[in-house]
Amino acid sequence: EKGESSQWFPWLNSLPRIFYNGVSMTDACFECLPPCAALLSMNERNTYSRFVNAIRKGFVPLKPETINDDRVVKWAYNVALTRFHEVWEPRRQKLIAPMADRFNHSSE
């Protein structure tokens, strides 16, 4: 919501705009997948739907125009889905460490 004034803007701006996963698939895509892959992808899509329902109930302190912008919400969800790191101590949680996702990619 802060745009270019956010300290995280350079990192956020470097992230992909298009994702190829269950959240981004159309019904036609699901029909082309083998049954097991379709099931896993559909589970991903269903989780996204539950996420959208939760944030639209006001559980996240964001502006309504942000929460109601499907394109932005789907992009943010995909960023979190593809870039979180799971931490088990002191308790299990999923965290995003900006720029940390760059360390697991080879330059070759």
mmCIF file with all atom_site columns, C-alpha atoms in Angstrom:
data_model
loop_
_atom_site.group_PDB
_atom_site.id
_atom_site.type_symbol
_atom_site.label_atom_id
_atom_site.label_alt_id
_atom_site.label_comp_id
_atom_site.label_asym_id
_atom_site.label_entity_id
_atom_site.label_seq_id
_atom_site.pdbx_PDB_ins_code
_atom_site.Cartn_x
_atom_site.Cartn_y
_atom_site.Cartn_z
_atom_site.occupancy
_atom_site.B_iso_or_equiv
_atom_site.pdbx_formal_charge
_atom_site.auth_seq_id
_atom_site.auth_comp_id
_atom_site.auth_asym_id
_atom_site.auth_atom_id
_atom_site.pdbx_PDB_model_num
ATOM 1   C CA . GLU A 1 1   ? 0.000   0.000   0.000   1.00 0.00 ? 1   GLU A CA 1
ATOM 2   C CA . LYS A 1 2   ? 2.998   2.328   0.435   1.00 0.00 ? 2   LYS A CA 1
ATOM 3   C CA . GLY A 1 3   ? 4.189   1.832   -3.138  1.00 0.00 ? 3   GLY A CA 1
ATOM 4   C CA . GLU A 1 4   ? 7.626   3.225   -3.943  1.00 0.00 ? 4   GLU A CA 1
ATOM 5   C CA . SER A 1 5   ? 7.930   4.769   -0.473  1.00 0.00 ? 5   SER A CA 1
ATOM 6   C CA . SER A 1 6   ? 8.100   1.300   1.132   1.00 0.00 ? 6   SER A CA 1
ATOM 7   C CA . GLN A 1 7   ? 11.528  0.122   2.244   1.00 0.00 ? 7   GLN A CA 1
ATOM 8   C CA . TRP A 1 8   ? 10.606  -3.216  0.662   1.00 0.00 ? 8   TRP A CA 1
ATOM 9   C CA . PHE A 1 9   ? 9.704   -1.761  -2.744  1.00 0.00 ? 9   PHE A CA 1
ATOM 10  C CA . PRO A 1 10  ? 12.919  -2.815  -4.564  1.00 0.00 ? 10  PRO A CA 1
ATOM 11  C CA . TRP A 1 11  ? 12.492  -6.416  -3.410  1.00 0.00 ? 11  TRP A CA 1
ATOM 12  C CA . LEU A 1 12  ? 8.745   -6.504  -4.085  1.00 0.00 ? 12  LEU A CA 1
ATOM 13  C CA . ASN A 1 13  ? 9.275   -4.930  -7.494  1.00 0.00 ? 13  ASN A CA 1
ATOM 14  C CA . SER A 1 14  ? 11.813  -7.642  -8.399  1.00 0.00 ? 14  SER A CA 1
ATOM 15  C CA . LEU A 1 15  ? 9.332   -10.470 -7.778  1.00 0.00 ? 15  LEU A CA 1
ATOM 16  C CA . PRO A 1 16  ? 7.536   -12.295 -10.592 1.00 0.00 ? 16  PRO A CA 1
ATOM 17  C CA . ARG A 1 17  ? 4.170   -10.980 -11.746 1.00 0.00 ? 17  ARG A CA 1
ATOM 18  C CA . ILE A 1 18  ? 2.968   -14.322 -13.122 1.00 0.00 ? 18  ILE A CA 1
ATOM 19  C CA . PHE A 1 19  ? 2.862   -17.630 -11.251 1.00 0.00 ? 19  PHE A CA 1
ATOM 20  C CA . TYR A 1 20  ? 2.187   -21.108 -12.591 1.00 0.00 ? 20  TYR A CA 1
ATOM 21  C CA . ASN A 1 21  ? 0.533   -23.029 -9.763  1.00 0.00 ? 21  ASN A CA 1
ATOM 22  C CA . GLY A 1 22  ? -2.895  -24.204 -8.642  1.00 0.00 ? 22  GLY A CA 1
ATOM 23  C CA . VAL A 1 23  ? -3.915  -20.728 -7.541  1.00 0.00 ? 23  VAL A CA 1
ATOM 24  C CA . SER A 1 24  ? -3.380  -19.391 -11.058 1.00 0.00 ? 24  SER A CA 1
ATOM 25  C CA . MET A 1 25  ? -4.896  -22.277 -13.019 1.00 0.00 ? 25  MET A CA 1
ATOM 26  C CA . THR A 1 26  ? -8.144  -22.195 -14.926 1.00 0.00 ? 26  THR A CA 1
ATOM 27  C CA . ASP A 1 27  ? -10.681 -25.019 -14.888 1.00 0.00 ? 27  ASP A CA 1
ATOM 28  C CA . ALA A 1 28  ? -9.338  -26.104 -18.285 1.00 0.00 ? 28  ALA A CA 1
ATOM 29  C CA . CYS A 1 29  ? -5.846  -26.419 -16.784 1.00 0.00 ? 29  CYS A CA 1
ATOM 30  C CA . PHE A 1 30  ? -7.115  -28.750 -14.056 1.00 0.00 ? 30  PHE A CA 1
ATOM 31  C CA . GLU A 1 31  ? -8.748  -30.995 -16.656 1.00 0.00 ? 31  GLU A CA 1
ATOM 32  C CA . CYS A 1 32  ? -5.392  -31.465 -18.415 1.00 0.00 ? 32  CYS A CA 1
ATOM 33  C CA . LEU A 1 33  ? -3.538  -32.600 -15.291 1.00 0.00 ? 33  LEU A CA 1
ATOM 34  C CA . PRO A 1 34  ? -3.111  -36.196 -14.120 1.00 0.00 ? 34  PRO A CA 1
ATOM 35  C CA . PRO A 1 35  ? -5.516  -36.928 -11.232 1.00 0.00 ? 35  PRO A CA 1
ATOM 36  C CA . CYS A 1 36  ? -2.976  -36.643 -8.400  1.00 0.00 ? 36  CYS A CA 1
ATOM 37  C CA . ALA A 1 37  ? -1.515  -33.373 -9.714  1.00 0.00 ? 37  ALA A CA 1
ATOM 38  C CA . ALA A 1 38  ? -5.031  -32.003 -10.240 1.00 0.00 ? 38  ALA A CA 1
ATOM 39  C CA . LEU A 1 39  ? -5.946  -32.857 -6.645  1.00 0.00 ? 39  LEU A CA 1
ATOM 40  C CA . LEU A 1 40  ? -2.859  -31.147 -5.222  1.00 0.00 ? 40  LEU A CA 1
ATOM 41  C CA . SER A 1 41  ? -3.382  -28.094 -7.404  1.00 0.00 ? 41  SER A CA 1
ATOM 42  C CA . MET A 1 42  ? -7.062  -27.897 -6.479  1.00 0.00 ? 42  MET A CA 1
ATOM 43  C CA . ASN A 1 43  ? -6.115  -28.061 -2.791  1.00 0.00 ? 43  ASN A CA 1
ATOM 44  C CA . GLU A 1 44  ? -3.827  -25.083 -3.375  1.00 0.00 ? 44  GLU A CA 1
ATOM 45  C CA . ARG A 1 45  ? -6.662  -23.190 -5.053  1.00 0.00 ? 45  ARG A CA 1
ATOM 46  C CA . ASN A 1 46  ? -9.098  -24.038 -2.224  1.00 0.00 ? 46  ASN A CA 1
ATOM 47  C CA . THR A 1 47  ? -6.619  -22.793 0.375   1.00 0.00 ? 47  THR A CA 1
ATOM 48  C CA . TYR A 1 48  ? -6.357  -19.545 -1.568  1.00 0.00 ? 48  TYR A CA 1
ATOM 49  C CA . SER A 1 49  ? -10.159 -19.207 -1.561  1.00 0.00 ? 49  SER A CA 1
ATOM 50  C CA . ARG A 1 50  ? -10.254 -19.626 2.222   1.00 0.00 ? 50  ARG A CA 1
ATOM 51  C CA . PHE A 1 51  ? -7.492  -17.023 2.550   1.00 0.00 ? 51  PHE A CA 1
ATOM 52  C CA . VAL A 1 52  ? -9.450  -14.521 0.436   1.00 0.00 ? 52  VAL A CA 1
ATOM 53  C CA . ASN A 1 53  ? -12.593 -15.098 2.499   1.00 0.00 ? 53  ASN A CA 1
ATOM 54  C CA . ALA A 1 54  ? -10.654 -14.508 5.727   1.00 0.00 ? 54  ALA A CA 1
ATOM 55  C CA . ILE A 1 55  ? -8.984  -11.257 4.675   1.00 0.00 ? 55  ILE A CA 1
ATOM 56  C CA . ARG A 1 56  ? -12.256 -9.901  3.295   1.00 0.00 ? 56  ARG A CA 1
ATOM 57  C CA . LYS A 1 57  ? -13.798 -10.379 6.735   1.00 0.00 ? 57  LYS A CA 1
ATOM 58  C CA . GLY A 1 58  ? -11.377 -7.787  8.077   1.00 0.00 ? 58  GLY A CA 1
ATOM 59  C CA . PHE A 1 59  ? -8.778  -9.976  9.782   1.00 0.00 ? 59  PHE A CA 1
ATOM 60  C CA . VAL A 1 60  ? -5.950  -8.079  8.046   1.00 0.00 ? 60  VAL A CA 1
ATOM 61  C CA . PRO A 1 61  ? -5.489  -4.317  8.521   1.00 0.00 ? 61  PRO A CA 1
ATOM 62  C CA . LEU A 1 62  ? -5.455  -3.325  4.848   1.00 0.00 ? 62  LEU A CA 1
ATOM 63  C CA . LYS A 1 63  ? -7.421  -0.774  2.869   1.00 0.00 ? 63  LYS A CA 1
ATOM 64  C CA . PRO A 1 64  ? -10.637 -2.083  1.267   1.00 0.00 ? 64  PRO A CA 1
ATOM 65  C CA . GLU A 1 65  ? -9.385  -1.164  -2.211  1.00 0.00 ? 65  GLU A CA 1
ATOM 66  C CA . THR A 1 66  ? -6.370  -3.417  -1.643  1.00 0.00 ? 66  THR A CA 1
ATOM 67  C CA . ILE A 1 67  ? -8.358  -6.312  -0.200  1.00 0.00 ? 67  ILE A CA 1
ATOM 68  C CA . ASN A 1 68  ? -10.918 -6.155  -3.006  1.00 0.00 ? 68  ASN A CA 1
ATOM 69  C CA . ASP A 1 69  ? -8.353  -6.059  -5.817  1.00 0.00 ? 69  ASP A CA 1
ATOM 70  C CA . ASP A 1 70  ? -8.254  -9.727  -6.908  1.00 0.00 ? 70  ASP A CA 1
ATOM 71  C CA . ARG A 1 71  ? -5.083  -9.217  -8.930  1.00 0.00 ? 71  ARG A CA 1
ATOM 72  C CA . VAL A 1 72  ? -3.143  -7.780  -5.971  1.00 0.00 ? 72  VAL A CA 1
ATOM 73  C CA . VAL A 1 73  ? -4.468  -10.342 -3.480  1.00 0.00 ? 73  VAL A CA 1
ATOM 74  C CA . LYS A 1 74  ? -3.602  -13.264 -5.767  1.00 0.00 ? 74  LYS A CA 1
ATOM 75  C CA . TRP A 1 75  ? -0.117  -11.862 -6.390  1.00 0.00 ? 75  TRP A CA 1
ATOM 76  C CA . ALA A 1 76  ? 0.550   -11.339 -2.656  1.00 0.00 ? 76  ALA A CA 1
ATOM 77  C CA . TYR A 1 77  ? -0.714  -14.826 -1.836  1.00 0.00 ? 77  TYR A CA 1
ATOM 78  C CA . ASN A 1 78  ? 1.518   -16.365 -4.501  1.00 0.00 ? 78  ASN A CA 1
ATOM 79  C CA . VAL A 1 79  ? 4.535   -14.442 -3.229  1.00 0.00 ? 79  VAL A CA 1
ATOM 80  C CA . ALA A 1 80  ? 3.909   -15.748 0.292   1.00 0.00 ? 80  ALA A CA 1
ATOM 81  C CA . LEU A 1 81  ? 3.194   -19.280 -0.957  1.00 0.00 ? 81  LEU A CA 1
ATOM 82  C CA . THR A 1 82  ? 6.380   -19.505 -2.999  1.00 0.00 ? 82  THR A CA 1
ATOM 83  C CA . ARG A 1 83  ? 8.782   -17.644 -0.717  1.00 0.00 ? 83  ARG A CA 1
ATOM 84  C CA . PHE A 1 84  ? 8.060   -18.571 2.897   1.00 0.00 ? 84  PHE A CA 1
ATOM 85  C CA . HIS A 1 85  ? 10.532  -20.369 5.127   1.00 0.00 ? 85  HIS A CA 1
ATOM 86  C CA . GLU A 1 86  ? 9.192   -22.669 7.816   1.00 0.00 ? 86  GLU A CA 1
ATOM 87  C CA . VAL A 1 87  ? 10.701  -22.224 11.269  1.00 0.00 ? 87  VAL A CA 1
ATOM 88  C CA . TRP A 1 88  ? 10.099  -24.742 14.050  1.00 0.00 ? 88  TRP A CA 1
ATOM 89  C CA . GLU A 1 89  ? 11.655  -23.039 17.075  1.00 0.00 ? 89  GLU A CA 1
ATOM 90  C CA . PRO A 1 90  ? 10.509  -21.560 19.391  1.00 0.00 ? 90  PRO A CA 1
ATOM 91  C CA . ARG A 1 91  ? 7.184   -22.469 17.726  1.00 0.00 ? 91  ARG A CA 1
ATOM 92  C CA . ARG A 1 92  ? 6.172   -23.525 14.245  1.00 0.00 ? 92  ARG A CA 1
ATOM 93  C CA . GLN A 1 93  ? 5.577   -20.577 11.947  1.00 0.00 ? 93  GLN A CA 1
ATOM 94  C CA . LYS A 1 94  ? 6.028   -19.547 8.337   1.00 0.00 ? 94  LYS A CA 1
ATOM 95  C CA . LEU A 1 95  ? 8.087   -16.432 7.739   1.00 0.00 ? 95  LEU A CA 1
ATOM 96  C CA . ILE A 1 96  ? 9.148   -14.380 4.762   1.00 0.00 ? 96  ILE A CA 1
ATOM 97  C CA . ALA A 1 97  ? 12.644  -12.955 4.897   1.00 0.00 ? 97  ALA A CA 1
ATOM 98  C CA . PRO A 1 98  ? 12.998  -10.474 2.046   1.00 0.00 ? 98  PRO A CA 1
ATOM 99  C CA . MET A 1 99  ? 15.966  -11.302 -0.181  1.00 0.00 ? 99  MET A CA 1
ATOM 100 C CA . ALA A 1 100 ? 16.495  -14.701 1.519   1.00 0.00 ? 100 ALA A CA 1
ATOM 101 C CA . ASP A 1 101 ? 14.727  -16.383 -1.384  1.00 0.00 ? 101 ASP A CA 1
ATOM 102 C CA . ARG A 1 102 ? 17.608  -15.253 -3.592  1.00 0.00 ? 102 ARG A CA 1
ATOM 103 C CA . PHE A 1 103 ? 20.096  -17.497 -1.764  1.00 0.00 ? 103 PHE A CA 1
ATOM 104 C CA . ASN A 1 104 ? 18.671  -20.783 -2.982  1.00 0.00 ? 104 ASN A CA 1
ATOM 105 C CA . HIS A 1 105 ? 19.061  -19.987 -6.683  1.00 0.00 ? 105 HIS A CA 1
ATOM 106 C CA . SER A 1 106 ? 22.205  -20.753 -8.613  1.00 0.00 ? 106 SER A CA 1
ATOM 107 C CA . SER A 1 107 ? 23.684  -18.173 -10.951 1.00 0.00 ? 107 SER A CA 1
ATOM 108 C CA . GLU A 1 108 ? 24.633  -20.927 -13.404 1.00 0.00 ? 108 GLU A CA 1
#
